[in-house]
PDB file of C-alpha atoms in Angstrom:
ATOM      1  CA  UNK A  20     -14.358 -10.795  10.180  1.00  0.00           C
ATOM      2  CA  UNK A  21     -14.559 -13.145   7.199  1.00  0.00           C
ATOM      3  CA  UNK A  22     -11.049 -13.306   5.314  1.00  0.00           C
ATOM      4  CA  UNK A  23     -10.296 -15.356   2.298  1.00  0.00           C
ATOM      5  CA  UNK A  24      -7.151 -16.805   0.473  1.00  0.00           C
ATOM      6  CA  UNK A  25      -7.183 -15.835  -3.372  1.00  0.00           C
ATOM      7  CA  UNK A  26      -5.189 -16.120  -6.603  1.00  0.00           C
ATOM      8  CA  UNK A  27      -5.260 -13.253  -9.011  1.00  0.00           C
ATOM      9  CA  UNK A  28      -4.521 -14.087 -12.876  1.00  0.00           C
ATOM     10  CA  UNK A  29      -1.619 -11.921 -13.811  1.00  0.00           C
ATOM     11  CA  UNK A  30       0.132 -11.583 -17.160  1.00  0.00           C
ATOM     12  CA  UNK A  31       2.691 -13.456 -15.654  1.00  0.00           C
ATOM     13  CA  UNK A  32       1.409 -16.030 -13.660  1.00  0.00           C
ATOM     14  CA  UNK A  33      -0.886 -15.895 -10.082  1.00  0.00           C
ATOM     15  CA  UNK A  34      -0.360 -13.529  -7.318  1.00  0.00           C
ATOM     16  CA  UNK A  35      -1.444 -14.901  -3.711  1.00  0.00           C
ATOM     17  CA  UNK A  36      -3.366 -12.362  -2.101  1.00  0.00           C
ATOM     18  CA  UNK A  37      -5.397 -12.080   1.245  1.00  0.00           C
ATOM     19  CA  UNK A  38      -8.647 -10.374   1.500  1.00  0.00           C
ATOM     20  CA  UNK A  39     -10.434  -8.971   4.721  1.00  0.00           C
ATOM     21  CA  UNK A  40     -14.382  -7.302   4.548  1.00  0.00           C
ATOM     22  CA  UNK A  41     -17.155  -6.861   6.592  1.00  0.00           C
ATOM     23  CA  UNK A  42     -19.704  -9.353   7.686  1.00  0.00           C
ATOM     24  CA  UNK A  43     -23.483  -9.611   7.131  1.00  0.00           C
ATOM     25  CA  UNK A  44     -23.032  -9.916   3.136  1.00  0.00           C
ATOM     26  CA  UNK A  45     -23.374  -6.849   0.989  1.00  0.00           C
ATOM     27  CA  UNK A  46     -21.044  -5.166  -1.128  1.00  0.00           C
ATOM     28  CA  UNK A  47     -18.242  -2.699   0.017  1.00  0.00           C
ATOM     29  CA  UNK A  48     -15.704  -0.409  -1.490  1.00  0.00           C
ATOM     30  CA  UNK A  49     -12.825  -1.640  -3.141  1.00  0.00           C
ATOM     31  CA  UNK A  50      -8.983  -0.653  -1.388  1.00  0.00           C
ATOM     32  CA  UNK A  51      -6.172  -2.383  -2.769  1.00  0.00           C
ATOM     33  CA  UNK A  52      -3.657  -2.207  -0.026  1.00  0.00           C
ATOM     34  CA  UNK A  53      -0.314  -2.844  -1.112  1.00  0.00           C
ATOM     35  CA  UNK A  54       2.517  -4.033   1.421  1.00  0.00           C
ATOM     36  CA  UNK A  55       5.529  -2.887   1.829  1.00  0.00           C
ATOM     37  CA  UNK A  56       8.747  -5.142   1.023  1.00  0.00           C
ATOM     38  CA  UNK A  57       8.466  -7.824   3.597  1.00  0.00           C
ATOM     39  CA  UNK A  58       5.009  -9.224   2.397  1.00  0.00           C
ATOM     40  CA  UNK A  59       2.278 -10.347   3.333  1.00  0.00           C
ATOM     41  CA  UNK A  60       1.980 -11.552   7.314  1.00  0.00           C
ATOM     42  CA  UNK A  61       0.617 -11.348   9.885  1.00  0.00           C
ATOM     43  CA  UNK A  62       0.689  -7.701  10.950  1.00  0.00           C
ATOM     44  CA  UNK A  63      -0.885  -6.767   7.297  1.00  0.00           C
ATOM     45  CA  UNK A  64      -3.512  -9.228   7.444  1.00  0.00           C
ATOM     46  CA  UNK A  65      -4.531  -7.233  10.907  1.00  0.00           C
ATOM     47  CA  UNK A  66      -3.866  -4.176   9.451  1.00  0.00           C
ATOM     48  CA  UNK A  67      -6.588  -4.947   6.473  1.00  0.00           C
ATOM     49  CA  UNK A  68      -8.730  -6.903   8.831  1.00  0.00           C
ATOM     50  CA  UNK A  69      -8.910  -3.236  10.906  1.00  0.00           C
ATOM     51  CA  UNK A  70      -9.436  -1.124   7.765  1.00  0.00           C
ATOM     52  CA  UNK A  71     -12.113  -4.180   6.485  1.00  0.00           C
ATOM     53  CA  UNK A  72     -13.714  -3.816   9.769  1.00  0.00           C
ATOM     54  CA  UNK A  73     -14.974  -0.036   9.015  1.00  0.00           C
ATOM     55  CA  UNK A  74     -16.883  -0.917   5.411  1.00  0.00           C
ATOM     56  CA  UNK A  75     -14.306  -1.901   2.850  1.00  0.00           C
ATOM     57  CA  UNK A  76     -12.814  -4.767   1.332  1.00  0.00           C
ATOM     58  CA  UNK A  77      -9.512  -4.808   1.425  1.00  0.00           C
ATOM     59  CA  UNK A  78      -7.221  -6.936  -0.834  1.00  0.00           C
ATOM     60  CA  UNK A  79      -4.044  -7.294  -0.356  1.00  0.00           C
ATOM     61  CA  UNK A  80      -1.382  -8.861  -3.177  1.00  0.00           C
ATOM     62  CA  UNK A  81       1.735 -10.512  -3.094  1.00  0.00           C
ATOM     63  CA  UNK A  82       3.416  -8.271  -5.108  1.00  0.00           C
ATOM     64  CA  UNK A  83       6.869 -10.558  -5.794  1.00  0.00           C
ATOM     65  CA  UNK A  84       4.644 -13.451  -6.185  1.00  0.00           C
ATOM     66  CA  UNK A  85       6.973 -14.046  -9.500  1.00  0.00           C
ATOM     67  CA  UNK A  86       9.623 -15.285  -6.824  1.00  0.00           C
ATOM     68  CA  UNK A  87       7.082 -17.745  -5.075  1.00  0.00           C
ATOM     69  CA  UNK A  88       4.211 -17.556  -2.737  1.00  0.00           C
ATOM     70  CA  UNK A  89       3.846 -16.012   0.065  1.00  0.00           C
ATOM     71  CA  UNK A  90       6.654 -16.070   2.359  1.00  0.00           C
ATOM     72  CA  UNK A  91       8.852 -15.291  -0.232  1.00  0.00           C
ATOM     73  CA  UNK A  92      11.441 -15.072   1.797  1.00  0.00           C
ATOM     74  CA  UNK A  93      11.667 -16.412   5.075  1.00  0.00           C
ATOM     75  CA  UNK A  94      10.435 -13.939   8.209  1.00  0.00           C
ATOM     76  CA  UNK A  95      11.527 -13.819  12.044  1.00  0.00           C
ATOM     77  CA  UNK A  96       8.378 -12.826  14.283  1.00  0.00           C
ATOM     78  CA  UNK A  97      10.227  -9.763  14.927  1.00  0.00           C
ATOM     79  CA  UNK A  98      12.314  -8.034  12.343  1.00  0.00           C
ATOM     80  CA  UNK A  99      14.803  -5.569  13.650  1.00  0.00           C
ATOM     81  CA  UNK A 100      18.527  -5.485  14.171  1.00  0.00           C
ATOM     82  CA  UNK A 101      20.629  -7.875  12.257  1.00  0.00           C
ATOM     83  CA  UNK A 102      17.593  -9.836  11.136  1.00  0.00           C
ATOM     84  CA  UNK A 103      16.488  -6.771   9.528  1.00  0.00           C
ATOM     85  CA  UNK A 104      19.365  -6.290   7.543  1.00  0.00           C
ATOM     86  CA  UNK A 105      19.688 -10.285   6.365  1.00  0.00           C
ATOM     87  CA  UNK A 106      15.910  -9.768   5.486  1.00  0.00           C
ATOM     88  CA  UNK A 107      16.360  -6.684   3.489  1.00  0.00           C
ATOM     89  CA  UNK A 108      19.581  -8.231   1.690  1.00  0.00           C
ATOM     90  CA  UNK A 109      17.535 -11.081   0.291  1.00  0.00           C
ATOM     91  CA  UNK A 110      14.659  -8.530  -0.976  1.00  0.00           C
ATOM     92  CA  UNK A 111      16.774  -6.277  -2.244  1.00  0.00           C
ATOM     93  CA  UNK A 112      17.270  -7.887  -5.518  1.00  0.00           C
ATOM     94  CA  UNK A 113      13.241  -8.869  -5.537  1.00  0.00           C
ATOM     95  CA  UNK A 114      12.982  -5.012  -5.456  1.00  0.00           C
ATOM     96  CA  UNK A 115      14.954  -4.030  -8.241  1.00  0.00           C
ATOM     97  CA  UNK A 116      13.715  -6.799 -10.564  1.00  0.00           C
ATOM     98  CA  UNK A 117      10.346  -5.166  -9.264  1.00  0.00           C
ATOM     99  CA  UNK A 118      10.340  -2.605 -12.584  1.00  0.00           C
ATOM    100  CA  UNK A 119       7.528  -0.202 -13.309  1.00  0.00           C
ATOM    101  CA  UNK A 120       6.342  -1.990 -16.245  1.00  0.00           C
ATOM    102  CA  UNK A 121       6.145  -5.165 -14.089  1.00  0.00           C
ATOM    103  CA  UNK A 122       4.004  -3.018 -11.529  1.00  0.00           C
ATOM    104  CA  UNK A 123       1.930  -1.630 -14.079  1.00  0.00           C
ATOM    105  CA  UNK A 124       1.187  -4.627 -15.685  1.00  0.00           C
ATOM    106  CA  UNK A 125       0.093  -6.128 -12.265  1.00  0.00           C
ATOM    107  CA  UNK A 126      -1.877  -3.334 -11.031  1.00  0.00           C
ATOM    108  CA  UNK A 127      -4.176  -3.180 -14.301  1.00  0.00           C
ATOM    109  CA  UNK A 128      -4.324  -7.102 -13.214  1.00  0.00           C
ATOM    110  CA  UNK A 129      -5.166  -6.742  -9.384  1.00  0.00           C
ATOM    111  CA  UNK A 130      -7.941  -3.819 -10.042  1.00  0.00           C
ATOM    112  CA  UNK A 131      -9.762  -5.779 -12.476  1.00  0.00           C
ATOM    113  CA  UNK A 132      -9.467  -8.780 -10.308  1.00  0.00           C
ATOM    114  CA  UNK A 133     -10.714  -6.646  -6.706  1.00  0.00           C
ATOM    115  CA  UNK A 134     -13.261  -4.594  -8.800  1.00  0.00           C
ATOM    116  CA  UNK A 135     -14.966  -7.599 -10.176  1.00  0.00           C
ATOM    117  CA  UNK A 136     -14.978  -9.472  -6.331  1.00  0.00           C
ATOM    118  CA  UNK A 137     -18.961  -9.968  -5.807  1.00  0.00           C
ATOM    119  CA  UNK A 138     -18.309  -8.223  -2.358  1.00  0.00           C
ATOM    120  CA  UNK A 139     -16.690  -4.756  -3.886  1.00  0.00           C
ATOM    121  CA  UNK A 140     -19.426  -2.101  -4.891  1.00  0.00           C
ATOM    122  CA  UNK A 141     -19.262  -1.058  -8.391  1.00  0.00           C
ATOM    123  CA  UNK A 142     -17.277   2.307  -8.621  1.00  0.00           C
ATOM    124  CA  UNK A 143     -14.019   3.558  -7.999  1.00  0.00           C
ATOM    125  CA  UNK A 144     -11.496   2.047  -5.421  1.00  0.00           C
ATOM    126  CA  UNK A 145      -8.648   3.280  -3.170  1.00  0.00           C
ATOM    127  CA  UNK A 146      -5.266   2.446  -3.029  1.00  0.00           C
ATOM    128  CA  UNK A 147      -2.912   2.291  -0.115  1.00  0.00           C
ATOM    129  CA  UNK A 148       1.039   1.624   0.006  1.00  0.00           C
ATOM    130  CA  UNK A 149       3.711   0.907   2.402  1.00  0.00           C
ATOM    131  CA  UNK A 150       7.276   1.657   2.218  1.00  0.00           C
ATOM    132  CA  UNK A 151       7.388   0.203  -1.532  1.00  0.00           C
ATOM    133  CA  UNK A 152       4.257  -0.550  -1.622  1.00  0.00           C
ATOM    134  CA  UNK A 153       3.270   3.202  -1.408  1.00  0.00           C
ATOM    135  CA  UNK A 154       5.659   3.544  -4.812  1.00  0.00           C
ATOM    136  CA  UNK A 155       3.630   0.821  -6.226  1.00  0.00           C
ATOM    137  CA  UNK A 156       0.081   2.252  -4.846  1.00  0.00           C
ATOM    138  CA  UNK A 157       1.312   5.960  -6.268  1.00  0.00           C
ATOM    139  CA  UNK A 158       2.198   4.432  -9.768  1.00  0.00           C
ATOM    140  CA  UNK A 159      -1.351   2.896  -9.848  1.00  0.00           C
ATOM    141  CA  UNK A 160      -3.234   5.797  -9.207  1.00  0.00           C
ATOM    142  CA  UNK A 161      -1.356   7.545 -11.476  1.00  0.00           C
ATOM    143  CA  UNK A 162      -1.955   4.636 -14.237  1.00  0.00           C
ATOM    144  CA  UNK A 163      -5.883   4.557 -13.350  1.00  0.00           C
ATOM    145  CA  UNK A 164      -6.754   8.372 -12.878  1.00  0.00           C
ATOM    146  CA  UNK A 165     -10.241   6.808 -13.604  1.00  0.00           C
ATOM    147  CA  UNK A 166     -10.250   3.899 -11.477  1.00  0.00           C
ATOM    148  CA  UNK A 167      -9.024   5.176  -8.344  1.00  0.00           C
ATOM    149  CA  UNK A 168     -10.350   7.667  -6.190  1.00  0.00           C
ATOM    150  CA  UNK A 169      -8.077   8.070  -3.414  1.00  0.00           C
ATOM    151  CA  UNK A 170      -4.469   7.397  -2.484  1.00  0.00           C
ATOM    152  CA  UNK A 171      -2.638   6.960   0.488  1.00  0.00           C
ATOM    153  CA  UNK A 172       1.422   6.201   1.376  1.00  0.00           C
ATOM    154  CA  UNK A 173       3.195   6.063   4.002  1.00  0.00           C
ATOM    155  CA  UNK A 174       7.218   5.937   4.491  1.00  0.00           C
ATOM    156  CA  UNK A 175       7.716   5.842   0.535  1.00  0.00           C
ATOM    157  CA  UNK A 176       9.371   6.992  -1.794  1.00  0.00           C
ATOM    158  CA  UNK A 177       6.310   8.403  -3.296  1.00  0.00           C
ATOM    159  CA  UNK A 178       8.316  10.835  -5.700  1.00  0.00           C
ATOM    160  CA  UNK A 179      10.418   8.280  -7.242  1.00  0.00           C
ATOM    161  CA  UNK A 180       9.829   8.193 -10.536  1.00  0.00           C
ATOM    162  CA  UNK A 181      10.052  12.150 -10.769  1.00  0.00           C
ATOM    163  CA  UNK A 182       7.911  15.064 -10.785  1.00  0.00           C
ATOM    164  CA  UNK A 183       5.874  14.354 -14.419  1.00  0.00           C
ATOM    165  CA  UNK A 184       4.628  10.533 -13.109  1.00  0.00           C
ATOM    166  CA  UNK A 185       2.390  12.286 -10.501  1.00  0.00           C
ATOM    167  CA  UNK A 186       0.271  14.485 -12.925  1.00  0.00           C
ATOM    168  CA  UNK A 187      -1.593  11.405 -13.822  1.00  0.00           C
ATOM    169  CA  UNK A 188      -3.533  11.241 -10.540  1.00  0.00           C
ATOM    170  CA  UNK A 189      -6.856  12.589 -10.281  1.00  0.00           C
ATOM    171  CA  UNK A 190      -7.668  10.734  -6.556  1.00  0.00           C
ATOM    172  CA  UNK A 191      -7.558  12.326  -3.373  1.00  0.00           C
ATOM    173  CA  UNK A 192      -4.200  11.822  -1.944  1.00  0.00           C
ATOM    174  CA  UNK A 193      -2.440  11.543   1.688  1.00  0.00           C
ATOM    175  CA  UNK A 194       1.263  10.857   1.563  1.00  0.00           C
ATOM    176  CA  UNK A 195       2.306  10.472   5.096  1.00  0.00           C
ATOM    177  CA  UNK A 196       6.360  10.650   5.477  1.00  0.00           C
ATOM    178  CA  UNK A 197       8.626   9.211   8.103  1.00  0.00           C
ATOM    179  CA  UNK A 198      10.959  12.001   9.687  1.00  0.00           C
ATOM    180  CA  UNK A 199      14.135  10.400   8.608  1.00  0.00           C
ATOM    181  CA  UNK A 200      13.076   9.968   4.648  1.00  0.00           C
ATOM    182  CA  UNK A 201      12.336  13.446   3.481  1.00  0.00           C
ATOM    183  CA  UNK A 202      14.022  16.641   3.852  1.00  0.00           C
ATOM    184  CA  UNK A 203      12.309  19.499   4.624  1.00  0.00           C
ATOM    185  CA  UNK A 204      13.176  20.790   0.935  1.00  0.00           C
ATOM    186  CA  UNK A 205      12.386  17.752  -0.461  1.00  0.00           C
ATOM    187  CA  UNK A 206       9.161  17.849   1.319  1.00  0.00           C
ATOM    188  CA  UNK A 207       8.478  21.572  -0.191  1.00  0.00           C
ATOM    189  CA  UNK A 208       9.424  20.337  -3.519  1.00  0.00           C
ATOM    190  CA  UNK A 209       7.175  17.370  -3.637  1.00  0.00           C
ATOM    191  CA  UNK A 210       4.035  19.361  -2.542  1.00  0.00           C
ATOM    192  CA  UNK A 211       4.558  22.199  -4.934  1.00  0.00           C
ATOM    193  CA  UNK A 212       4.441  19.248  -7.779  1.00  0.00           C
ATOM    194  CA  UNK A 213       1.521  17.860  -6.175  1.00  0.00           C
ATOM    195  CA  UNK A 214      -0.287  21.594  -6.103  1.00  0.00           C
ATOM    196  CA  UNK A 215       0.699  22.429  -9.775  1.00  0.00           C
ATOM    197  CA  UNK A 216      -0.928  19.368 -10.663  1.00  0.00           C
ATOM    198  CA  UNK A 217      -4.345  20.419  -9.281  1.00  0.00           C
ATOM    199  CA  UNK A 218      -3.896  17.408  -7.062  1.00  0.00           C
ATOM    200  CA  UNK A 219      -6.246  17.333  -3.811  1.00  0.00           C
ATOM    201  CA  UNK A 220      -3.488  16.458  -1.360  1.00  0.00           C
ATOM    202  CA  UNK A 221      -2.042  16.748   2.159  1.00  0.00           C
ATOM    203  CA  UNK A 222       1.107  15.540   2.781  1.00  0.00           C
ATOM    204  CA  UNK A 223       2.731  15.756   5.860  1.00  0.00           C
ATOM    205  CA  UNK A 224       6.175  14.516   7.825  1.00  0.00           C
ATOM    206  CA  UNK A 225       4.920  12.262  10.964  1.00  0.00           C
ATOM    207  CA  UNK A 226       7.165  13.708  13.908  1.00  0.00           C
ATOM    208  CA  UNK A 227       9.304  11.270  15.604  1.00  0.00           C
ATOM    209  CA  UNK A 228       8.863   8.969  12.948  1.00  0.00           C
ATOM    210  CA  UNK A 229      11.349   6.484  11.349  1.00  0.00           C
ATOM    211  CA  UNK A 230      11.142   4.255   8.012  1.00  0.00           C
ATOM    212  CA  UNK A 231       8.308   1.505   8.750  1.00  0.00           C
ATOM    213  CA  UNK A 232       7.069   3.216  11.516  1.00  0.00           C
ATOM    214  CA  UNK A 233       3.242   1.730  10.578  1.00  0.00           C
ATOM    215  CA  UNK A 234       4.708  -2.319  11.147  1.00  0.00           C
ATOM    216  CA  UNK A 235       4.505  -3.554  14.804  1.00  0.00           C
ATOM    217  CA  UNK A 236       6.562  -6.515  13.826  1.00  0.00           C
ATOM    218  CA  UNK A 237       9.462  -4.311  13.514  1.00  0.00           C
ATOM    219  CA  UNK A 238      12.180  -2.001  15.686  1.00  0.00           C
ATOM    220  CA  UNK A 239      10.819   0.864  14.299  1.00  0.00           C
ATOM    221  CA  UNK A 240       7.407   0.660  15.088  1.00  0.00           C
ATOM    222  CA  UNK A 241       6.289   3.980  16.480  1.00  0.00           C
ATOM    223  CA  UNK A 242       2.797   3.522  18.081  1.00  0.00           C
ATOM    224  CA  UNK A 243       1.788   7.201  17.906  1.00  0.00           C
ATOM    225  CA  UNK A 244       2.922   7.199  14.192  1.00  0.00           C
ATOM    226  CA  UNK A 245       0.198   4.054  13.372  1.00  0.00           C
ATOM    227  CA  UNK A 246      -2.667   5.951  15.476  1.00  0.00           C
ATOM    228  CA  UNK A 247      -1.942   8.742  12.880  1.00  0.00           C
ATOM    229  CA  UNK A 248      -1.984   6.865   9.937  1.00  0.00           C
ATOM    230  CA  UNK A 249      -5.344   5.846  11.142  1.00  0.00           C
ATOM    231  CA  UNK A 250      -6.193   9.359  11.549  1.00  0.00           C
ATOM    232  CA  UNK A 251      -5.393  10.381   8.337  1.00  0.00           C
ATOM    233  CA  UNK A 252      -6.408   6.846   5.830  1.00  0.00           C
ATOM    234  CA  UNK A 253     -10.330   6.608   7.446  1.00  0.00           C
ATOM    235  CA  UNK A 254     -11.368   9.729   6.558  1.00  0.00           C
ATOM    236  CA  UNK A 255      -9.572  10.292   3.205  1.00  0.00           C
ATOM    237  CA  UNK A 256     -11.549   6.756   2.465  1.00  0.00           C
ATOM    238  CA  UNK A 257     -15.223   7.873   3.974  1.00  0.00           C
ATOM    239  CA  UNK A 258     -14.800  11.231   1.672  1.00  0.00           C
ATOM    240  CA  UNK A 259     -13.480   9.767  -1.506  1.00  0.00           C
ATOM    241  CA  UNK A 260     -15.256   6.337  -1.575  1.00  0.00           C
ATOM    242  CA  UNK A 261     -19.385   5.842  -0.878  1.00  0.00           C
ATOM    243  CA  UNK A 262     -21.047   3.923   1.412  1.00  0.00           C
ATOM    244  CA  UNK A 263     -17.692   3.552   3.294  1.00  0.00           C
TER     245      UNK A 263
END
């Protein structure tokens, strides 16, 4: 699986990203896979490698490359417990200096950067999020309605920026949510904005599930949970995306 280093020129500096796609040559579809808080490592570069390894190239940004390159902050092989917590405390601030006009500004920079990659396929793209990186990958599909044909989050806060910032999105769209981070209200509410915005959509709660429940590297890793993210991302991508 060929995999390559990159810089992509932002409007405030480079972003270190890693990309994973198919061998033999050719071009692929475009998904620009954002991580969740802790980076990139090495469970995301498997994670893209794995998506790569079914048709598309998969780019994947450091998204507080403001703060540094990647590690930003330093990473035990095994986040959980109180290593979880120090780790969290140290990106919390990296989060909130993380505004949406600083993710818009870098999305419109990472799309033009994957879409112009001689291995991406002219077209539309796909954009996946974790955690905060499914905010981030929500507010870009919203931003691009025309750039982006499907969109997928797990464990995020998907609905953060309130009701009107989703009727922007034109892709097809699979939110999946850990147990523990939506009510079963909240749940209603968000897919009754979603349907009034003629948005093609399922969005479901992942039983069992807690926050981060994709990431192997962590105490919440829920192995069932991952096997149904899979479930649910490949064939979203194969229907919204050709030659995938």
């Amino acid at each position: 699986m060929p995999t390559q280093t990159l810089h992509i020129p932002t409007a405030d500096g480079r972003a270190d990203a890693f990309a994973a796609f198919p061998d033999g040559g050719g071009r692929h579809p475009g998904v620009l896979m954002y991580p969740d808080a802790f980076g990139i490592r090495p469970v995301l570069r498997e994670m893209a490698a794995e998506l790569a390894g079914h048709g598309y190239y998969v780019l994947v940004p450091n998204i507080f490359y403001r703060h540094g390159p990647t590690p930003v902050v330093e990473l035990p092989a095994y986040i959980g417990g109180e290593e979880r917590s120090a780790v969290l405390a140290r990106l919390m601030p990296l989060i909130h200096e993380h505004t949406a006009e600083r993710a818009l500004r870098d999305a419109d920079a990472f799309l033009r950067f994957l879409t112009a990659r001689p291995e991406v396929a002219a077209g539309p793209v796909a954009v996946t999020g974790y955690c905060f990186g499914g905010l981030l990958a929500t507010r870009t599909a919203a931003a691009h309605p025309d750039r982006v044909a499907a969109l997928a989050a797990f464990h995020a806060p998907v609905g953060a920026d309130g009701p009107d910032a989703l009727a922007g999105i034109t892709a097809r769209v699979h939110f999946g949510h850990a147990e523990g981070d939506v009510t079963p209200d909240g749940l209603r509410e968000l897919n009754r904005t979603l349907d009034a915005a003629g948005i093609d959509h399922t969005s479901e709660v992942y039983p069992g599930t807690a926050h981060g429940f994709t990431m192997s590297d962590t105490d919440v890793f829920d192995p069932a949970g991952l096997q149904r993210h899979w479930d649910r991302l490949l064939p979203l991508l194969k229907g919204a995306l050709a030659h995938g």
